[in-house]
PDB file of N, CA and C and ligand atoms in Angstrom:
ATOM      1  N   MET A   1     102.638  80.811  75.855  1.00  0.00           N
ATOM      2  CA  MET A   1     104.029  81.163  75.571  1.00  0.00           C
ATOM      3  C   MET A   1     104.139  82.683  75.392  1.00  0.00           C
ATOM      4  N   ILE A   2     105.108  83.270  76.078  1.00  0.00           N
ATOM      5  CA  ILE A   2     105.300  84.713  75.979  1.00  0.00           C
ATOM      6  C   ILE A   2     106.362  84.991  74.921  1.00  0.00           C
ATOM      7  N   ARG A   3     106.019  85.870  73.989  1.00  0.00           N
ATOM      8  CA  ARG A   3     106.988  86.310  72.981  1.00  0.00           C
ATOM      9  C   ARG A   3     107.059  87.820  73.032  1.00  0.00           C
ATOM     10  N   ILE A   4     108.277  88.336  72.895  1.00  0.00           N
ATOM     11  CA  ILE A   4     108.485  89.784  72.942  1.00  0.00           C
ATOM     12  C   ILE A   4     109.308  90.175  71.729  1.00  0.00           C
ATOM     13  N   PRO A   5     108.848  91.138  70.932  1.00  0.00           N
ATOM     14  CA  PRO A   5     109.657  91.573  69.794  1.00  0.00           C
ATOM     15  C   PRO A   5     110.879  92.341  70.278  1.00  0.00           C
ATOM     16  N   LEU A   6     112.051  92.018  69.698  1.00  0.00           N
ATOM     17  CA  LEU A   6     113.294  92.688  70.101  1.00  0.00           C
ATOM     18  C   LEU A   6     113.663  93.798  69.125  1.00  0.00           C
ATOM     19  N   CYS A   7     113.790  93.452  67.853  1.00  0.00           N
ATOM     20  CA  CYS A   7     114.103  94.443  66.826  1.00  0.00           C
ATOM     21  C   CYS A   7     113.946  93.778  65.471  1.00  0.00           C
ATOM     22  N   ARG A   8     114.108  94.564  64.446  1.00  0.00           N
ATOM     23  CA  ARG A   8     114.105  94.009  63.096  1.00  0.00           C
ATOM     24  C   ARG A   8     115.493  93.451  62.811  1.00  0.00           C
ATOM     25  N   LEU A   9     115.536  92.412  61.978  1.00  0.00           N
ATOM     26  CA  LEU A   9     116.811  91.773  61.658  1.00  0.00           C
ATOM     27  C   LEU A   9     117.806  92.786  61.099  1.00  0.00           C
ATOM     28  N   ASP A  10     117.327  93.683  60.240  1.00  0.00           N
ATOM     29  CA  ASP A  10     118.252  94.615  59.597  1.00  0.00           C
ATOM     30  C   ASP A  10     118.735  95.724  60.534  1.00  0.00           C
ATOM     31  N   GLU A  11     118.317  95.692  61.780  1.00  0.00           N
ATOM     32  CA  GLU A  11     118.846  96.631  62.765  1.00  0.00           C
ATOM     33  C   GLU A  11     120.121  96.110  63.440  1.00  0.00           C
ATOM     34  N   ILE A  12     120.505  94.870  63.103  1.00  0.00           N
ATOM     35  CA  ILE A  12     121.769  94.309  63.581  1.00  0.00           C
ATOM     36  C   ILE A  12     122.651  94.093  62.360  1.00  0.00           C
ATOM     37  N   PRO A  13     123.920  94.549  62.391  1.00  0.00           N
ATOM     38  CA  PRO A  13     124.794  94.336  61.232  1.00  0.00           C
ATOM     39  C   PRO A  13     124.922  92.846  60.900  1.00  0.00           C
ATOM     40  N   GLN A  14     125.315  92.535  59.669  1.00  0.00           N
ATOM     41  CA  GLN A  14     125.430  91.127  59.257  1.00  0.00           C
ATOM     42  C   GLN A  14     126.409  90.363  60.129  1.00  0.00           C
ATOM     43  N   VAL A  15     127.433  91.053  60.613  1.00  0.00           N
ATOM     44  CA  VAL A  15     128.282  90.496  61.668  1.00  0.00           C
ATOM     45  C   VAL A  15     128.252  91.513  62.794  1.00  0.00           C
ATOM     46  N   GLY A  16     127.461  91.221  63.820  1.00  0.00           N
ATOM     47  CA  GLY A  16     127.310  92.186  64.895  1.00  0.00           C
ATOM     48  C   GLY A  16     126.408  91.640  65.985  1.00  0.00           C
ATOM     49  N   ALA A  17     126.144  92.473  66.953  1.00  0.00           N
ATOM     50  CA  ALA A  17     125.343  92.056  68.099  1.00  0.00           C
ATOM     51  C   ALA A  17     124.606  93.259  68.666  1.00  0.00           C
ATOM     52  N   ARG A  18     123.580  92.955  69.439  1.00  0.00           N
ATOM     53  CA  ARG A  18     122.801  94.028  70.060  1.00  0.00           C
ATOM     54  C   ARG A  18     122.231  93.521  71.381  1.00  0.00           C
ATOM     55  N   GLY A  19     122.268  94.359  72.375  1.00  0.00           N
ATOM     56  CA  GLY A  19     121.776  93.977  73.686  1.00  0.00           C
ATOM     57  C   GLY A  19     120.353  94.436  73.932  1.00  0.00           C
ATOM     58  N   PHE A  20     119.651  93.686  74.805  1.00  0.00           N
ATOM     59  CA  PHE A  20     118.263  93.985  75.150  1.00  0.00           C
ATOM     60  C   PHE A  20     118.023  93.630  76.613  1.00  0.00           C
ATOM     61  N   THR A  21     117.013  94.258  77.185  1.00  0.00           N
ATOM     62  CA  THR A  21     116.510  93.830  78.491  1.00  0.00           C
ATOM     63  C   THR A  21     115.034  93.529  78.313  1.00  0.00           C
ATOM     64  N   VAL A  22     114.641  92.308  78.699  1.00  0.00           N
ATOM     65  CA  VAL A  22     113.238  91.924  78.534  1.00  0.00           C
ATOM     66  C   VAL A  22     112.656  91.577  79.909  1.00  0.00           C
ATOM     67  N   PRO A  23     111.373  91.853  80.101  1.00  0.00           N
ATOM     68  CA  PRO A  23     110.733  91.461  81.352  1.00  0.00           C
ATOM     69  C   PRO A  23     110.420  89.969  81.321  1.00  0.00           C
ATOM     70  N   THR A  24     110.696  89.274  82.409  1.00  0.00           N
ATOM     71  CA  THR A  24     110.343  87.858  82.505  1.00  0.00           C
ATOM     72  C   THR A  24     109.634  87.636  83.838  1.00  0.00           C
ATOM     73  N   ALA A  25     109.123  86.433  84.014  1.00  0.00           N
ATOM     74  CA  ALA A  25     108.413  86.114  85.257  1.00  0.00           C
ATOM     75  C   ALA A  25     109.329  86.249  86.463  1.00  0.00           C
ATOM     76  N   SER A  26     110.630  86.061  86.251  1.00  0.00           N
ATOM     77  CA  SER A  26     111.571  86.149  87.378  1.00  0.00           C
ATOM     78  C   SER A  26     112.331  87.474  87.407  1.00  0.00           C
ATOM     79  N   GLY A  27     111.868  88.473  86.651  1.00  0.00           N
ATOM     80  CA  GLY A  27     112.505  89.786  86.659  1.00  0.00           C
ATOM     81  C   GLY A  27     113.142  90.110  85.328  1.00  0.00           C
ATOM     82  N   PRO A  28     113.758  91.289  85.219  1.00  0.00           N
ATOM     83  CA  PRO A  28     114.363  91.688  83.947  1.00  0.00           C
ATOM     84  C   PRO A  28     115.514  90.761  83.570  1.00  0.00           C
ATOM     85  N   LEU A  29     115.590  90.449  82.285  1.00  0.00           N
ATOM     86  CA  LEU A  29     116.659  89.590  81.766  1.00  0.00           C
ATOM     87  C   LEU A  29     117.465  90.380  80.739  1.00  0.00           C
ATOM     88  N   ASP A  30     118.768  90.512  81.000  1.00  0.00           N
ATOM     89  CA  ASP A  30     119.664  91.144  80.025  1.00  0.00           C
ATOM     90  C   ASP A  30     120.186  90.069  79.085  1.00  0.00           C
ATOM     91  N   LEU A  31     119.995  90.290  77.806  1.00  0.00           N
ATOM     92  CA  LEU A  31     120.429  89.316  76.805  1.00  0.00           C
ATOM     93  C   LEU A  31     121.026  90.062  75.630  1.00  0.00           C
ATOM     94  N   PHE A  32     121.682  89.312  74.753  1.00  0.00           N
ATOM     95  CA  PHE A  32     122.146  89.921  73.509  1.00  0.00           C
ATOM     96  C   PHE A  32     121.977  88.936  72.375  1.00  0.00           C
ATOM     97  N   VAL A  33     121.737  89.496  71.204  1.00  0.00           N
ATOM     98  CA  VAL A  33     121.564  88.711  69.989  1.00  0.00           C
ATOM     99  C   VAL A  33     122.801  88.911  69.122  1.00  0.00           C
ATOM    100  N   VAL A  34     123.348  87.809  68.624  1.00  0.00           N
ATOM    101  CA  VAL A  34     124.523  87.847  67.760  1.00  0.00           C
ATOM    102  C   VAL A  34     124.104  87.406  66.361  1.00  0.00           C
ATOM    103  N   ARG A  35     124.577  88.144  65.384  1.00  0.00           N
ATOM    104  CA  ARG A  35     124.311  87.803  63.988  1.00  0.00           C
ATOM    105  C   ARG A  35     125.656  87.558  63.299  1.00  0.00           C
ATOM    106  N   PHE A  36     125.804  86.421  62.627  1.00  0.00           N
ATOM    107  CA  PHE A  36     127.063  86.068  61.956  1.00  0.00           C
ATOM    108  C   PHE A  36     126.765  84.923  60.987  1.00  0.00           C
ATOM    109  N   ASP A  37     127.510  84.832  59.900  1.00  0.00           N
ATOM    110  CA  ASP A  37     127.387  83.725  58.939  1.00  0.00           C
ATOM    111  C   ASP A  37     125.930  83.407  58.596  1.00  0.00           C
ATOM    112  N   GLY A  38     125.075  84.406  58.542  1.00  0.00           N
ATOM    113  CA  GLY A  38     123.677  84.171  58.207  1.00  0.00           C
ATOM    114  C   GLY A  38     122.875  83.544  59.330  1.00  0.00           C
ATOM    115  N   LEU A  39     123.465  83.449  60.526  1.00  0.00           N
ATOM    116  CA  LEU A  39     122.793  82.812  61.662  1.00  0.00           C
ATOM    117  C   LEU A  39     122.483  83.840  62.743  1.00  0.00           C
ATOM    118  N   LEU A  40     121.547  83.474  63.603  1.00  0.00           N
ATOM    119  CA  LEU A  40     121.225  84.272  64.786  1.00  0.00           C
ATOM    120  C   LEU A  40     121.377  83.391  66.023  1.00  0.00           C
ATOM    121  N   ARG A  41     121.979  83.946  67.043  1.00  0.00           N
ATOM    122  CA  ARG A  41     122.046  83.279  68.334  1.00  0.00           C
ATOM    123  C   ARG A  41     121.810  84.328  69.402  1.00  0.00           C
ATOM    124  N   ALA A  42     121.379  83.904  70.576  1.00  0.00           N
ATOM    125  CA  ALA A  42     121.190  84.845  71.680  1.00  0.00           C
ATOM    126  C   ALA A  42     121.657  84.191  72.978  1.00  0.00           C
ATOM    127  N   TYR A  43     122.192  85.027  73.852  1.00  0.00           N
ATOM    128  CA  TYR A  43     122.736  84.550  75.128  1.00  0.00           C
ATOM    129  C   TYR A  43     122.400  85.551  76.219  1.00  0.00           C
ATOM    130  N   VAL A  44     122.376  85.050  77.441  1.00  0.00           N
ATOM    131  CA  VAL A  44     122.273  85.936  78.595  1.00  0.00           C
ATOM    132  C   VAL A  44     123.535  86.791  78.637  1.00  0.00           C
ATOM    133  N   ASN A  45     123.375  88.083  78.893  1.00  0.00           N
ATOM    134  CA  ASN A  45     124.516  89.001  78.942  1.00  0.00           C
ATOM    135  C   ASN A  45     125.163  88.943  80.326  1.00  0.00           C
ATOM    136  N   ARG A  46     125.792  87.807  80.596  1.00  0.00           N
ATOM    137  CA  ARG A  46     126.431  87.602  81.900  1.00  0.00           C
ATOM    138  C   ARG A  46     127.613  86.659  81.695  1.00  0.00           C
ATOM    139  N   CYS A  47     128.782  87.127  82.061  1.00  0.00           N
ATOM    140  CA  CYS A  47     129.973  86.301  81.897  1.00  0.00           C
ATOM    141  C   CYS A  47     129.985  85.202  82.969  1.00  0.00           C
ATOM    142  N   PRO A  48     130.294  83.953  82.581  1.00  0.00           N
ATOM    143  CA  PRO A  48     130.322  82.877  83.580  1.00  0.00           C
ATOM    144  C   PRO A  48     131.487  83.005  84.557  1.00  0.00           C
ATOM    145  N   HIS A  49     132.440  83.897  84.288  1.00  0.00           N
ATOM    146  CA  HIS A  49     133.555  84.063  85.220  1.00  0.00           C
ATOM    147  C   HIS A  49     133.120  84.812  86.476  1.00  0.00           C
ATOM    148  N   ARG A  50     132.657  86.040  86.330  1.00  0.00           N
ATOM    149  CA  ARG A  50     132.285  86.844  87.504  1.00  0.00           C
ATOM    150  C   ARG A  50     130.863  87.365  87.447  1.00  0.00           C
ATOM    151  N   GLY A  51     130.157  87.037  86.394  1.00  0.00           N
ATOM    152  CA  GLY A  51     128.762  87.455  86.320  1.00  0.00           C
ATOM    153  C   GLY A  51     128.537  88.866  85.826  1.00  0.00           C
ATOM    154  N   THR A  52     129.577  89.506  85.301  1.00  0.00           N
ATOM    155  CA  THR A  52     129.427  90.875  84.812  1.00  0.00           C
ATOM    156  C   THR A  52     128.861  90.860  83.388  1.00  0.00           C
ATOM    157  N   PRO A  53     128.303  92.009  82.951  1.00  0.00           N
ATOM    158  CA  PRO A  53     127.893  92.103  81.541  1.00  0.00           C
ATOM    159  C   PRO A  53     129.115  91.949  80.638  1.00  0.00           C
ATOM    160  N   LEU A  54     128.897  91.449  79.446  1.00  0.00           N
ATOM    161  CA  LEU A  54     130.011  91.169  78.535  1.00  0.00           C
ATOM    162  C   LEU A  54     130.439  92.385  77.728  1.00  0.00           C
ATOM    163  N   ASP A  55     129.500  93.269  77.386  1.00  0.00           N
ATOM    164  CA  ASP A  55     129.817  94.358  76.453  1.00  0.00           C
ATOM    165  C   ASP A  55     130.573  95.486  77.138  1.00  0.00           C
ATOM    166  N   TRP A  56     131.516  96.063  76.408  1.00  0.00           N
ATOM    167  CA  TRP A  56     132.310  97.162  76.956  1.00  0.00           C
ATOM    168  C   TRP A  56     131.693  98.507  76.648  1.00  0.00           C
ATOM    169  N   GLU A  57     130.859  98.577  75.657  1.00  0.00           N
ATOM    170  CA  GLU A  57     129.995  99.715  75.361  1.00  0.00           C
ATOM    171  C   GLU A  57     128.684  99.105  74.908  1.00  0.00           C
ATOM    172  N   PRO A  58     127.609  99.856  74.924  1.00  0.00           N
ATOM    173  CA  PRO A  58     126.345  99.279  74.471  1.00  0.00           C
ATOM    174  C   PRO A  58     126.493  98.618  73.095  1.00  0.00           C
ATOM    175  N   ASP A  59     126.066  97.378  73.006  1.00  0.00           N
ATOM    176  CA  ASP A  59     126.027  96.599  71.757  1.00  0.00           C
ATOM    177  C   ASP A  59     127.410  96.190  71.245  1.00  0.00           C
ATOM    178  N   GLN A  60     128.466  96.393  72.022  1.00  0.00           N
ATOM    179  CA  GLN A  60     129.818  95.983  71.592  1.00  0.00           C
ATOM    180  C   GLN A  60     130.189  94.687  72.312  1.00  0.00           C
ATOM    181  N   PHE A  61     129.958  93.576  71.625  1.00  0.00           N
ATOM    182  CA  PHE A  61     130.189  92.252  72.197  1.00  0.00           C
ATOM    183  C   PHE A  61     131.264  91.476  71.446  1.00  0.00           C
ATOM    184  N   LEU A  62     131.561  91.871  70.208  1.00  0.00           N
ATOM    185  CA  LEU A  62     132.395  91.028  69.343  1.00  0.00           C
ATOM    186  C   LEU A  62     133.774  91.624  69.125  1.00  0.00           C
ATOM    187  N   ASP A  63     134.767  90.739  69.038  1.00  0.00           N
ATOM    188  CA  ASP A  63     136.094  91.156  68.594  1.00  0.00           C
ATOM    189  C   ASP A  63     135.993  91.432  67.098  1.00  0.00           C
ATOM    190  N   PRO A  64     136.294  92.656  66.649  1.00  0.00           N
ATOM    191  CA  PRO A  64     136.099  92.978  65.234  1.00  0.00           C
ATOM    192  C   PRO A  64     137.032  92.187  64.318  1.00  0.00           C
ATOM    193  N   ASP A  65     138.127  91.661  64.853  1.00  0.00           N
ATOM    194  CA  ASP A  65     139.064  90.899  64.019  1.00  0.00           C
ATOM    195  C   ASP A  65     138.646  89.438  63.874  1.00  0.00           C
ATOM    196  N   THR A  66     138.176  88.824  64.959  1.00  0.00           N
ATOM    197  CA  THR A  66     137.880  87.386  64.923  1.00  0.00           C
ATOM    198  C   THR A  66     136.390  87.085  64.871  1.00  0.00           C
ATOM    199  N   GLY A  67     135.546  88.040  65.262  1.00  0.00           N
ATOM    200  CA  GLY A  67     134.112  87.791  65.347  1.00  0.00           C
ATOM    201  C   GLY A  67     133.724  87.029  66.600  1.00  0.00           C
ATOM    202  N   GLU A  68     134.693  86.720  67.465  1.00  0.00           N
ATOM    203  CA  GLU A  68     134.385  86.011  68.702  1.00  0.00           C
ATOM    204  C   GLU A  68     133.731  86.970  69.697  1.00  0.00           C
ATOM    205  N   ILE A  69     132.909  86.415  70.595  1.00  0.00           N
ATOM    206  CA  ILE A  69     132.332  87.194  71.693  1.00  0.00           C
ATOM    207  C   ILE A  69     133.426  87.353  72.754  1.00  0.00           C
ATOM    208  N   VAL A  70     133.604  88.575  73.243  1.00  0.00           N
ATOM    209  CA  VAL A  70     134.662  88.851  74.217  1.00  0.00           C
ATOM    210  C   VAL A  70     134.065  89.510  75.445  1.00  0.00           C
ATOM    211  N   CYS A  71     134.476  89.046  76.607  1.00  0.00           N
ATOM    212  CA  CYS A  71     134.053  89.698  77.854  1.00  0.00           C
ATOM    213  C   CYS A  71     134.927  90.921  78.091  1.00  0.00           C
ATOM    214  N   ALA A  72     134.283  92.052  78.356  1.00  0.00           N
ATOM    215  CA  ALA A  72     135.015  93.302  78.543  1.00  0.00           C
ATOM    216  C   ALA A  72     135.811  93.325  79.841  1.00  0.00           C
ATOM    217  N   THR A  73     135.421  92.513  80.817  1.00  0.00           N
ATOM    218  CA  THR A  73     136.046  92.633  82.141  1.00  0.00           C
ATOM    219  C   THR A  73     137.442  92.013  82.180  1.00  0.00           C
ATOM    220  N   HIS A  74     137.568  90.745  81.771  1.00  0.00           N
ATOM    221  CA  HIS A  74     138.881  90.084  81.822  1.00  0.00           C
ATOM    222  C   HIS A  74     139.228  89.375  80.518  1.00  0.00           C
ATOM    223  N   GLY A  75     138.454  89.556  79.481  1.00  0.00           N
ATOM    224  CA  GLY A  75     138.846  89.071  78.161  1.00  0.00           C
ATOM    225  C   GLY A  75     138.514  87.626  77.829  1.00  0.00           C
ATOM    226  N   ALA A  76     137.622  86.976  78.570  1.00  0.00           N
ATOM    227  CA  ALA A  76     137.205  85.628  78.169  1.00  0.00           C
ATOM    228  C   ALA A  76     136.596  85.686  76.770  1.00  0.00           C
ATOM    229  N   ARG A  77     136.808  84.611  75.999  1.00  0.00           N
ATOM    230  CA  ARG A  77     136.335  84.585  74.610  1.00  0.00           C
ATOM    231  C   ARG A  77     135.367  83.424  74.431  1.00  0.00           C
ATOM    232  N   PHE A  78     134.335  83.675  73.629  1.00  0.00           N
ATOM    233  CA  PHE A  78     133.277  82.684  73.440  1.00  0.00           C
ATOM    234  C   PHE A  78     132.933  82.561  71.963  1.00  0.00           C
ATOM    235  N   GLN A  79     132.555  81.354  71.590  1.00  0.00           N
ATOM    236  CA  GLN A  79     132.174  81.070  70.198  1.00  0.00           C
ATOM    237  C   GLN A  79     130.760  81.578  69.936  1.00  0.00           C
ATOM    238  N   PRO A  80     130.565  82.376  68.882  1.00  0.00           N
ATOM    239  CA  PRO A  80     129.204  82.881  68.610  1.00  0.00           C
ATOM    240  C   PRO A  80     128.183  81.771  68.345  1.00  0.00           C
ATOM    241  N   ALA A  81     128.600  80.672  67.742  1.00  0.00           N
ATOM    242  CA  ALA A  81     127.647  79.643  67.328  1.00  0.00           C
ATOM    243  C   ALA A  81     126.986  78.927  68.499  1.00  0.00           C
ATOM    244  N   ASP A  82     127.729  78.714  69.588  1.00  0.00           N
ATOM    245  CA  ASP A  82     127.151  77.960  70.696  1.00  0.00           C
ATOM    246  C   ASP A  82     127.498  78.532  72.073  1.00  0.00           C
ATOM    247  N   GLY A  83     128.201  79.650  72.107  1.00  0.00           N
ATOM    248  CA  GLY A  83     128.550  80.264  73.388  1.00  0.00           C
ATOM    249  C   GLY A  83     129.636  79.541  74.151  1.00  0.00           C
ATOM    250  N   ALA A  84     130.303  78.578  73.507  1.00  0.00           N
ATOM    251  CA  ALA A  84     131.336  77.809  74.204  1.00  0.00           C
ATOM    252  C   ALA A  84     132.535  78.695  74.527  1.00  0.00           C
ATOM    253  N   CYS A  85     133.169  78.421  75.665  1.00  0.00           N
ATOM    254  CA  CYS A  85     134.375  79.142  76.076  1.00  0.00           C
ATOM    255  C   CYS A  85     135.517  78.762  75.145  1.00  0.00           C
ATOM    256  N   LEU A  86     136.193  79.774  74.606  1.00  0.00           N
ATOM    257  CA  LEU A  86     137.333  79.529  73.725  1.00  0.00           C
ATOM    258  C   LEU A  86     138.658  79.791  74.424  1.00  0.00           C
ATOM    259  N   GLY A  87     138.611  80.481  75.547  1.00  0.00           N
ATOM    260  CA  GLY A  87     139.843  80.764  76.262  1.00  0.00           C
ATOM    261  C   GLY A  87     139.646  81.892  77.242  1.00  0.00           C
ATOM    262  N   GLY A  88     140.563  81.963  78.208  1.00  0.00           N
ATOM    263  CA  GLY A  88     140.477  83.007  79.218  1.00  0.00           C
ATOM    264  C   GLY A  88     139.865  82.495  80.499  1.00  0.00           C
ATOM    265  N   PRO A  89     139.473  83.403  81.386  1.00  0.00           N
ATOM    266  CA  PRO A  89     139.024  82.999  82.711  1.00  0.00           C
ATOM    267  C   PRO A  89     137.704  82.231  82.741  1.00  0.00           C
ATOM    268  N   CYS A  90     137.019  82.078  81.625  1.00  0.00           N
ATOM    269  CA  CYS A  90     135.775  81.296  81.633  1.00  0.00           C
ATOM    270  C   CYS A  90     136.061  79.820  81.916  1.00  0.00           C
ATOM    271  N   ARG A  91     137.286  79.362  81.618  1.00  0.00           N
ATOM    272  CA  ARG A  91     137.730  78.004  81.974  1.00  0.00           C
ATOM    273  C   ARG A  91     136.688  76.938  81.665  1.00  0.00           C
ATOM    274  N   GLY A  92     136.245  76.904  80.431  1.00  0.00           N
ATOM    275  CA  GLY A  92     135.350  75.842  79.990  1.00  0.00           C
ATOM    276  C   GLY A  92     133.880  76.125  80.212  1.00  0.00           C
ATOM    277  N   ARG A  93     133.552  77.208  80.899  1.00  0.00           N
ATOM    278  CA  ARG A  93     132.136  77.522  81.134  1.00  0.00           C
ATOM    279  C   ARG A  93     131.648  78.451  80.037  1.00  0.00           C
ATOM    280  N   GLY A  94     130.562  78.057  79.405  1.00  0.00           N
ATOM    281  CA  GLY A  94     130.048  78.816  78.271  1.00  0.00           C
ATOM    282  C   GLY A  94     128.934  79.762  78.662  1.00  0.00           C
ATOM    283  N   LEU A  95     128.427  80.456  77.649  1.00  0.00           N
ATOM    284  CA  LEU A  95     127.325  81.393  77.849  1.00  0.00           C
ATOM    285  C   LEU A  95     126.005  80.646  77.899  1.00  0.00           C
ATOM    286  N   GLU A  96     125.057  81.241  78.589  1.00  0.00           N
ATOM    287  CA  GLU A  96     123.726  80.631  78.712  1.00  0.00           C
ATOM    288  C   GLU A  96     122.867  81.039  77.513  1.00  0.00           C
ATOM    289  N   PRO A  97     122.406  80.063  76.724  1.00  0.00           N
ATOM    290  CA  PRO A  97     121.624  80.420  75.537  1.00  0.00           C
ATOM    291  C   PRO A  97     120.234  80.950  75.898  1.00  0.00           C
ATOM    292  N   VAL A  98     119.713  81.754  74.996  1.00  0.00           N
ATOM    293  CA  VAL A  98     118.365  82.311  75.112  1.00  0.00           C
ATOM    294  C   VAL A  98     117.645  82.006  73.807  1.00  0.00           C
ATOM    295  N   ALA A  99     116.378  81.618  73.892  1.00  0.00           N
ATOM    296  CA  ALA A  99     115.620  81.280  72.689  1.00  0.00           C
ATOM    297  C   ALA A  99     115.120  82.544  71.994  1.00  0.00           C
ATOM    298  N   VAL A 100     115.488  82.688  70.737  1.00  0.00           N
ATOM    299  CA  VAL A 100     114.935  83.754  69.901  1.00  0.00           C
ATOM    300  C   VAL A 100     114.509  83.139  68.580  1.00  0.00           C
ATOM    301  N   GLU A 101     113.624  83.813  67.899  1.00  0.00           N
ATOM    302  CA  GLU A 101     113.195  83.325  66.594  1.00  0.00           C
ATOM    303  C   GLU A 101     112.967  84.516  65.665  1.00  0.00           C
ATOM    304  N   LEU A 102     113.122  84.224  64.407  1.00  0.00           N
ATOM    305  CA  LEU A 102     112.953  85.246  63.376  1.00  0.00           C
ATOM    306  C   LEU A 102     111.651  84.984  62.641  1.00  0.00           C
ATOM    307  N   GLU A 103     110.805  86.006  62.600  1.00  0.00           N
ATOM    308  CA  GLU A 103     109.532  85.852  61.898  1.00  0.00           C
ATOM    309  C   GLU A 103     109.229  87.144  61.158  1.00  0.00           C
ATOM    310  N   ALA A 104     109.068  87.040  59.862  1.00  0.00           N
ATOM    311  CA  ALA A 104     108.730  88.189  59.020  1.00  0.00           C
ATOM    312  C   ALA A 104     109.684  89.360  59.246  1.00  0.00           C
ATOM    313  N   GLY A 105     110.974  89.056  59.410  1.00  0.00           N
ATOM    314  CA  GLY A 105     111.971  90.100  59.530  1.00  0.00           C
ATOM    315  C   GLY A 105     112.136  90.669  60.919  1.00  0.00           C
ATOM    316  N   THR A 106     111.382  90.150  61.882  1.00  0.00           N
ATOM    317  CA  THR A 106     111.484  90.613  63.269  1.00  0.00           C
ATOM    318  C   THR A 106     112.072  89.499  64.140  1.00  0.00           C
ATOM    319  N   ILE A 107     112.987  89.891  65.035  1.00  0.00           N
ATOM    320  CA  ILE A 107     113.568  88.948  65.988  1.00  0.00           C
ATOM    321  C   ILE A 107     112.733  88.993  67.264  1.00  0.00           C
ATOM    322  N   TRP A 108     112.328  87.830  67.727  1.00  0.00           N
ATOM    323  CA  TRP A 108     111.472  87.707  68.909  1.00  0.00           C
ATOM    324  C   TRP A 108     112.206  86.940  70.002  1.00  0.00           C
ATOM    325  N   TYR A 109     112.048  87.417  71.214  1.00  0.00           N
ATOM    326  CA  TYR A 109     112.446  86.645  72.396  1.00  0.00           C
ATOM    327  C   TYR A 109     111.299  85.700  72.736  1.00  0.00           C
ATOM    328  N   ARG A 110     111.634  84.469  73.061  1.00  0.00           N
ATOM    329  CA  ARG A 110     110.607  83.488  73.437  1.00  0.00           C
ATOM    330  C   ARG A 110     110.919  82.984  74.844  1.00  0.00           C
ATOM    331  N   GLU A 111     110.030  83.302  75.795  1.00  0.00           N
ATOM    332  CA  GLU A 111     110.267  82.875  77.173  1.00  0.00           C
ATOM    333  C   GLU A 111     110.005  81.388  77.300  1.00  0.00           C
ATOM    334  N   PRO A 112     110.963  80.637  77.901  1.00  0.00           N
ATOM    335  CA  PRO A 112     110.742  79.199  78.060  1.00  0.00           C
ATOM    336  C   PRO A 112     109.607  78.916  79.031  1.00  0.00           C
ATOM    337  N   PRO A 113     108.962  77.768  78.885  1.00  0.00           N
ATOM    338  CA  PRO A 113     107.892  77.426  79.825  1.00  0.00           C
ATOM    339  C   PRO A 113     108.460  77.272  81.240  1.00  0.00           C
ATOM    340  N   PRO A 114     107.648  77.575  82.272  1.00  0.00           N
ATOM    341  CA  PRO A 114     108.152  77.487  83.663  1.00  0.00           C
ATOM    342  C   PRO A 114     108.467  76.044  84.054  1.00  0.00           C
TER     343      PRO A 114
HETATM  344  S1  LIG B 201     134.132  88.597  84.201  1.00  0.00           S
HETATM  345 FE1  LIG B 201     134.321  87.928  82.164  1.00  0.00          FE
HETATM  346  S2  LIG B 201     136.319  87.208  82.001  1.00  0.00           S
HETATM  347 FE2  LIG B 201     136.140  87.833  84.049  1.00  0.00          FE
END
């Protein structure tokens, strides 16, 4: 199993997100980690509408008022807890989850088995 350290937990605000690119067997993978309500989730940084990155500036993935994940291109909205589409052009298509784990204060990417 391949694990790659991403960052320390305290490098992401208690409600916030951060983007990363990790090497995988199939090439570089752009992902982002979301921190909210004491939870961590991670998703591929690709909108299911047109496949563009979600952030409008580096590490800016969340609506500061609602905490929802927002696509910068056309405004699709996604639930941080499970990446489900909440509205907009995503039309029911959610974000692709990525496995991460927290160990001793460090967030790790875990590559799934082939
Ligand atoms: S590319 Fe994300 S809403 Fe269109």
